[in-house]
Coordinates of C-alpha atoms in Angstrom, one line a residue:
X1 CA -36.3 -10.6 -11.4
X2 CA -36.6 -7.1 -12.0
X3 CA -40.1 -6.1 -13.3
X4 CA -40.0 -3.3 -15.9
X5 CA -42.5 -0.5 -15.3
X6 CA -45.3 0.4 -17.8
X7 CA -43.9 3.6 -19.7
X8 CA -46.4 5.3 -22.5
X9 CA -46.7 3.7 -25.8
X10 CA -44.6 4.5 -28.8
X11 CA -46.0 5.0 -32.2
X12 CA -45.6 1.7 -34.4
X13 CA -43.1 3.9 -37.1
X14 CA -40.6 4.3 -34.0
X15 CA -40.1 0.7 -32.0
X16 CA -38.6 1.0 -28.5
X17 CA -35.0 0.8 -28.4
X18 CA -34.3 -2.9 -26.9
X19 CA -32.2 -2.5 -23.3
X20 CA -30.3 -4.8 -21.9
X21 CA -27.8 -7.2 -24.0
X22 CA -29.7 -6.6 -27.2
X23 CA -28.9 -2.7 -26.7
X24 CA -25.2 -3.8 -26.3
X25 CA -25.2 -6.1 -29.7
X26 CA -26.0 -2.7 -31.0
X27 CA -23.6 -0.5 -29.3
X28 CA -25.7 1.6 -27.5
X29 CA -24.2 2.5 -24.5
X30 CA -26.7 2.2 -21.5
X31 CA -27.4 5.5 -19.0
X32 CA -28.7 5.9 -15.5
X33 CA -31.9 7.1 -17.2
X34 CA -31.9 3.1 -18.7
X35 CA -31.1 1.6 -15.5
X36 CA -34.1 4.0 -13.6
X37 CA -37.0 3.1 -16.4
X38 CA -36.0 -0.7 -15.7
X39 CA -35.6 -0.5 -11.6
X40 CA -38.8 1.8 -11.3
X41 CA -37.1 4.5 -9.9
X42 CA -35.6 8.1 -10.4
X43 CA -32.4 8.7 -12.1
X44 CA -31.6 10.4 -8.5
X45 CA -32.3 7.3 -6.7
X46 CA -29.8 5.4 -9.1
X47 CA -27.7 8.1 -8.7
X48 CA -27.8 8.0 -5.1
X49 CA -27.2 4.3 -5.2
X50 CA -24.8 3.4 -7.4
X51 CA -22.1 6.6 -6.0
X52 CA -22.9 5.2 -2.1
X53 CA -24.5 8.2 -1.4
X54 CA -24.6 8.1 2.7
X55 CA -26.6 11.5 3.0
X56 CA -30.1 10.2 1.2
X57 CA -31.4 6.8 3.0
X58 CA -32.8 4.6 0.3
X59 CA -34.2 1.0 1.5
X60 CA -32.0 -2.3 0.9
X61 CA -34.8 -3.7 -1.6
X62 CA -34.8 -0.7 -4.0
X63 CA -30.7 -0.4 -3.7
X64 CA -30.8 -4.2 -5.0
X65 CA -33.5 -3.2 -7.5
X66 CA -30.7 -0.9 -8.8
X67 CA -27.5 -2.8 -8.9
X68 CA -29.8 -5.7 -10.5
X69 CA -30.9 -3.0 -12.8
X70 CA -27.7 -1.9 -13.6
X71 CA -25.8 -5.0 -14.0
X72 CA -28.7 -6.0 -16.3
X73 CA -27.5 -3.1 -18.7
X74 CA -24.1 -3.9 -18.6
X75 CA -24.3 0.4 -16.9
X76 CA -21.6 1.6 -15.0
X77 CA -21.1 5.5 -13.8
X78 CA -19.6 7.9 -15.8
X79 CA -16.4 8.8 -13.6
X80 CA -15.3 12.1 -16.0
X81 CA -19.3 13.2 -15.7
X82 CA -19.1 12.4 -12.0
X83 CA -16.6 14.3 -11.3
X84 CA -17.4 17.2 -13.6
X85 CA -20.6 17.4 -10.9
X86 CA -18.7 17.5 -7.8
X87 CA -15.7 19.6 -8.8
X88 CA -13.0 16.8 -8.0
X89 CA -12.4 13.0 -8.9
X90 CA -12.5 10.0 -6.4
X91 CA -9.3 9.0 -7.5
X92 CA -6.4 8.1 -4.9
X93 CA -3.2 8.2 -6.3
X94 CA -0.5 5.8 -5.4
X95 CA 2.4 5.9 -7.1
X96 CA 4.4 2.4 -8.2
X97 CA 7.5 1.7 -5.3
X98 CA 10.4 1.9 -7.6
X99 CA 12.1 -0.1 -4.9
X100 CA 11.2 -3.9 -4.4
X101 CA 8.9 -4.2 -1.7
X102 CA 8.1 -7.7 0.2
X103 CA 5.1 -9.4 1.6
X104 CA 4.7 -7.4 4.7
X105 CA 4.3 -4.3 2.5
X106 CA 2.3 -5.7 -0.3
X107 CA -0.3 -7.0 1.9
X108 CA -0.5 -3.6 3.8
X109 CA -0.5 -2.2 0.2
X110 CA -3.7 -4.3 -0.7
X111 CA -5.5 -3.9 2.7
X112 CA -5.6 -0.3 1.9
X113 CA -6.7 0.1 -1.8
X114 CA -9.7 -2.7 -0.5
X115 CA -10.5 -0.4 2.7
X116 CA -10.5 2.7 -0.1
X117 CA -12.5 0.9 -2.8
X118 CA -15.0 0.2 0.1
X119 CA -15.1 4.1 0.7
X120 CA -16.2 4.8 -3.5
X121 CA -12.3 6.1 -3.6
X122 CA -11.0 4.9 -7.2
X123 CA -7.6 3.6 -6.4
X124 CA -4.8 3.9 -9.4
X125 CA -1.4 3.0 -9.2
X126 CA 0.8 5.1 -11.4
X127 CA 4.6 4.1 -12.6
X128 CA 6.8 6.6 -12.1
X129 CA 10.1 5.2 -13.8
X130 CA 12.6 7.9 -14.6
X131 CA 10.7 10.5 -12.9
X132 CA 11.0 12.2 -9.5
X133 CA 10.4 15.6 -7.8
X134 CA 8.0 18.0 -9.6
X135 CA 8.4 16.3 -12.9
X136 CA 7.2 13.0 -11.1
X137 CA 4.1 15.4 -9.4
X138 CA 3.9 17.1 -12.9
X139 CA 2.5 13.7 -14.4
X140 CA 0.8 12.5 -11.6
X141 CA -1.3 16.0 -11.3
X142 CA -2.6 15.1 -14.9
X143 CA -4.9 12.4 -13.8
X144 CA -6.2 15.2 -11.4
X145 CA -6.5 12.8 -8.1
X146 CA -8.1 13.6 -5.2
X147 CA -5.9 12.4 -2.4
X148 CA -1.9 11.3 -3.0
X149 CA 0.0 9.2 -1.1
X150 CA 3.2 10.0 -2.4
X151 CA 6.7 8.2 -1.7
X152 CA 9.8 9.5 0.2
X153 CA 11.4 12.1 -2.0
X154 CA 8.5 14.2 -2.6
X155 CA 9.4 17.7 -1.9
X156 CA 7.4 21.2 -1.0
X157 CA 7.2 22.2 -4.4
X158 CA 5.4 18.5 -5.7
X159 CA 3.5 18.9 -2.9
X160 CA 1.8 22.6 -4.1
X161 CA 1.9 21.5 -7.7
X162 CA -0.4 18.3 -6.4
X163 CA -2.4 20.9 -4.0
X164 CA -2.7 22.9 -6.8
X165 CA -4.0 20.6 -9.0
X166 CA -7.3 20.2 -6.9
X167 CA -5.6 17.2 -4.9
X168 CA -7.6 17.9 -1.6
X169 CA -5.1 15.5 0.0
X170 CA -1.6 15.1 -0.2
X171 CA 0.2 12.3 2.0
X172 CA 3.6 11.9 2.1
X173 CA 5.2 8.3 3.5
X174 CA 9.2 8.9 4.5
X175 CA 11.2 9.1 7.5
X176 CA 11.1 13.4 7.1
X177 CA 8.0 15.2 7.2
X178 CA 7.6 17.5 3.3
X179 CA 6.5 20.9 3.7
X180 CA 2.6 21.3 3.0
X181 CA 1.8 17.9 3.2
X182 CA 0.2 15.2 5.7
X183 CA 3.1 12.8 6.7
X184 CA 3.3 9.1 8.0
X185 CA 6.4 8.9 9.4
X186 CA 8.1 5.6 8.4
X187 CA 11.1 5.6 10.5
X188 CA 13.4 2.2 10.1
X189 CA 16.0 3.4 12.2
X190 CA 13.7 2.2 14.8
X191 CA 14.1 -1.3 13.1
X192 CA 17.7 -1.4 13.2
X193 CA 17.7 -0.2 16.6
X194 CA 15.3 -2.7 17.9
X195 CA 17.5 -5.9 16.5
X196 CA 21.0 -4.2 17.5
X197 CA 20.1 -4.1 21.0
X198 CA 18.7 -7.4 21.3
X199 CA 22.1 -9.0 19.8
X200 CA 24.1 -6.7 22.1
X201 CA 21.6 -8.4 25.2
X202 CA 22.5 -11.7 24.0
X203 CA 26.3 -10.9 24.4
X204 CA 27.6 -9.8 21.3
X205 CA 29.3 -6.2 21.1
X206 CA 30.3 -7.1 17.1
X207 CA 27.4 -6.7 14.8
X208 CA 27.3 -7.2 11.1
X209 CA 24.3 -5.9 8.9
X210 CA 23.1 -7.2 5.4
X211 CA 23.0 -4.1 3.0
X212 CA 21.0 -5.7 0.0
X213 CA 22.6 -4.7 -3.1
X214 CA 19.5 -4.8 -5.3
X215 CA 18.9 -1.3 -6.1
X216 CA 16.5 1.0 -4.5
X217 CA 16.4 -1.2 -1.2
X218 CA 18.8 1.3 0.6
X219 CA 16.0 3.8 1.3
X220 CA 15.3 0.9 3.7
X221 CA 18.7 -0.4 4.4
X222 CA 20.9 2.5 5.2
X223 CA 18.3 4.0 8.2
X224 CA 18.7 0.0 9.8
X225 CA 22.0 0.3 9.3
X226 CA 22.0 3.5 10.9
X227 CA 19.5 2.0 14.4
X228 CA 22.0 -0.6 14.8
X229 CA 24.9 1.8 15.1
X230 CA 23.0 3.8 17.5
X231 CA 22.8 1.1 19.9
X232 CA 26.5 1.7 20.3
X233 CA 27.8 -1.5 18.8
X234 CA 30.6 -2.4 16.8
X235 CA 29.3 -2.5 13.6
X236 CA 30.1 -4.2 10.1
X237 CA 28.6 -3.5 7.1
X238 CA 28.0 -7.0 4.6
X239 CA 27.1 -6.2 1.2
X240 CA 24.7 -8.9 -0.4
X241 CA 23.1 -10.0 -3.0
X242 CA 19.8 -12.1 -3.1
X243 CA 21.6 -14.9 -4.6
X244 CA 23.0 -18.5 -3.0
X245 CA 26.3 -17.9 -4.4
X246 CA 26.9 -13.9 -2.6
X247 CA 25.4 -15.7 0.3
X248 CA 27.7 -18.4 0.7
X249 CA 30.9 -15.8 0.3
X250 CA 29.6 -14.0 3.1
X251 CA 29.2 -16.9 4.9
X252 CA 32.4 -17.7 4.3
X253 CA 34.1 -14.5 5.7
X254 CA 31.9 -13.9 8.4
X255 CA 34.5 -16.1 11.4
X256 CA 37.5 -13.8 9.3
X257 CA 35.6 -11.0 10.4
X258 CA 35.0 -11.6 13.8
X259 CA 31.5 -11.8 13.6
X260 CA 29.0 -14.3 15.4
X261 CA 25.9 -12.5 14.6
X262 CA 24.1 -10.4 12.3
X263 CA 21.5 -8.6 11.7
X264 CA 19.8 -9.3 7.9
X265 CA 18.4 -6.5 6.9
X266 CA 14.5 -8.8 6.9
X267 CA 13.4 -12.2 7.2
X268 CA 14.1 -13.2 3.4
X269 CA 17.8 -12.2 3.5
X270 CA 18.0 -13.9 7.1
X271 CA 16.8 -17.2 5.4
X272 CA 19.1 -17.1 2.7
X273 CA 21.8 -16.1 4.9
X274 CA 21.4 -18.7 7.1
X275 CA 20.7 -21.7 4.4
X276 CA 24.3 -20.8 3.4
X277 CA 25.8 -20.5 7.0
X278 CA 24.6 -24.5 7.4
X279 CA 25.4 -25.6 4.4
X280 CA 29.0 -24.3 5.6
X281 CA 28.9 -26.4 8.7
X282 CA 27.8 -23.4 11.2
X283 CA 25.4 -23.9 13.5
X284 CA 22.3 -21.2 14.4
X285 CA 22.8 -19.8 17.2
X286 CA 26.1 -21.5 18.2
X287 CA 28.1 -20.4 15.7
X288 CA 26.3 -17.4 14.4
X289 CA 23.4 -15.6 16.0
X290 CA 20.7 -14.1 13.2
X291 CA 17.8 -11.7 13.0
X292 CA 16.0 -10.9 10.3
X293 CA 12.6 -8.1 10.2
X294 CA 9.3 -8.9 9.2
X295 CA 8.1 -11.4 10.8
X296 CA 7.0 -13.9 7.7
X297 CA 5.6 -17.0 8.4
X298 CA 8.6 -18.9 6.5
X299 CA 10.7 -17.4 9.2
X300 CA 8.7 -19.8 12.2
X301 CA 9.1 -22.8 10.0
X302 CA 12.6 -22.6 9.8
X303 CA 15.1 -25.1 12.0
X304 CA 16.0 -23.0 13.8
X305 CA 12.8 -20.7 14.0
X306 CA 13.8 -17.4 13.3
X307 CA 14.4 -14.2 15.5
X308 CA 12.4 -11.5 13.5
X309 CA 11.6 -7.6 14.4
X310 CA 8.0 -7.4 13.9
X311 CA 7.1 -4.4 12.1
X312 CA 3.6 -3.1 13.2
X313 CA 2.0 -0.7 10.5
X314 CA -1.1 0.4 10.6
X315 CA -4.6 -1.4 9.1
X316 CA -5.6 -0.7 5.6
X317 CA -8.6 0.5 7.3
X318 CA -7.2 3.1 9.5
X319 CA -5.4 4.9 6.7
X320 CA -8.3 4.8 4.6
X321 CA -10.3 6.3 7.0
X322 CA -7.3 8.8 7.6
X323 CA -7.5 9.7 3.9
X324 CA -11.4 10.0 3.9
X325 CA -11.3 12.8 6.3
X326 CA -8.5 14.9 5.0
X327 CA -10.4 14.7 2.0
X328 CA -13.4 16.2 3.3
X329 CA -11.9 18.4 5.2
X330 CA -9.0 20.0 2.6
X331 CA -8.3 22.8 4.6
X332 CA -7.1 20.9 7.8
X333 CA -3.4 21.8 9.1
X334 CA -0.3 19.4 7.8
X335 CA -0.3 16.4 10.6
X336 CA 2.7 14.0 11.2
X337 CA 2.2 11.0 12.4
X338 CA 4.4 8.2 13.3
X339 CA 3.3 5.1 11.4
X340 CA 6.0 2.4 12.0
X341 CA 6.7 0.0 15.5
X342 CA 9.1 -2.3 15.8
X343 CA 9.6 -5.1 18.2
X344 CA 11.7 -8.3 18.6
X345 CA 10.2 -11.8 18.5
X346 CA 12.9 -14.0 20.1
X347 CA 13.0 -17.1 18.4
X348 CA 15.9 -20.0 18.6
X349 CA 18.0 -18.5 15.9
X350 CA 19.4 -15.8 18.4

């Protein structure tokens, strides 16, 4: 229980303003001033607590006192006021994938707003629909972030605009580095590569690869494409939809085509692909050899278990740290670094 301090007397004419919930039933909006009469301390101190201040040591029992104090209230920081003092929000911009993205991504997605959340960082993900190139920066330099991680497609001008803006970081994730900005390389020809030369170890010269035909998933599909012909394989190109139907034409043409194996773009495609190839009487690896990328846990409870490329990214809490420090040190030169490994799990399906 947090014990209110003893504060000077009021005169009868003006009563004390309740805190707490009975200052809420009345709309008044609690401040750190509230939150320091009730946890006994300064408004710095609260201040110091409730932004994770790292400079200032304050003791575990009075950052408690605080947080009790302030959850009490129903108080929160002011994050406009906030960053009106320090010249810059805490915001991290990450704008909405306006390409379908599957559970390997998502997760990494997640692992890093947590790892930034645990840093103060405000994380906001913004929708671009429609928008791309300096119009796309344009709108996302209103919310004035502090960092971006910005998609593929982001040229040098975005980048300046976003600078410009007072974004202190500006991160770009695509297989090319953007002028001005920090990039983590994300190259999936390495994918492509990876899963074309372990078919072409395994004996087959003739290659076919999934190309999705949802929209947007070409960003990913087109640099595989482009790995497995760089192993110097035969290659055929199979259009597909994410649908049982498309998957059992495919399925259907793939002996017409002299194919007997494929790579399927990921592990979701490679299980749809392969329901249909058994359902047509073709056996895994006998028939048709298949390798998906990803590495999901469905794809090791499949009969047969499923050859994946595993796609190694790195933890949430790497890149969070990575954006910490070019925040706090704005000035640092443009970096590239290569983000994305790739390596083949053999399973029974090849």
């Amino acid at each position: 229980m947090v014990q209110i301090p003893k504060q000077q007397s009021v005169p009868p004419s003006r009563p004390p303003a309740p805190a707490g919930p009975a200052a809420s039933a009345r709309g008044t909006v609690p401040t750190s001033a509230d939150v320091a009469r009730l946890a006994g301390v300064s408004r710095a101190t609260v201040s110091y607590v409730l932004n994770n201040t790292s400079a200032v040591r304050i003791s575990e029992p009075t950052r408690r006192r605080v947080h009790e104090a302030a959850k009490e209230l129903g108080y929160v920081p002011h994050a406009a006021a906030r960053s009106l003092r320090a010249g810059h929000t805490r915001i991290v911009l990450m704008p909405t994938p306006d390409v379908p993205v599957g559970p390997l991504y998502s997760g990494f997605l997640n692992a890093l707003q947590w790892a930034l959340s645990r840093l103060d960082y405000t994380v906001v993900q913004y929708g671009s629909v429609g928008l791309g190139g300096e119009e796309a920066a344009r709108a996302w330099a209103e919310l004035r972030p502090v960092a971006v991680l910005a998609p593929a497609g982001m040229g040098a001008g975005g980048v300046d605009l976003l600078r410009r803006s007072g974004a202190r970081a500006v991160i770009t994730l695509g297989p090319e580095p953007v002028e001005g900005a920090h990039a983590l390389i994300m190259d999936h020809r390495e994918v492509g590569r990876a899963a074309g030369a372990h078919l072409l170890e395994r004996g087959h010269s003739r290659i076919g690869v999934v190309m999705p035909r949802e929209p947007g998933l070409g960003t990913f599909a087109l640099p595989r494409l482009a790995g497995v012909q760089e192993t110097g394989a035969d290659v055929v190109p199979l259009p597909l939809a994410y649908e049982e139907e498309d998957a059992a034409r495919v399925a259907a043409h793939l002996r017409d085509l002299g194919l007997r194996a494929v790579f399927a773009y990921n592990d979701e495609y490679a299980m749809l692909l392969m329901r249909a190839l058994q359902d047509a009487g073709a056996t895994i690896p006998g028939d048709v050899a298949v390798i998906g990328a990803d590495d999901l846990m469905l794809g090791r409870l499949l009969r047969p278990r499923l050859s994946t490329v595993r796609i190694d990214l790195p933890s949430g809490e790497e890149l969070a740290g990575l954006v910490d420090g070019l925040v706090r040190d704005p000035a640092a030169r443009p970096d590239v670094r290569d983000m994305l490994g790739a390596a083949v799990v053999v399973r029974d399906s090849t």
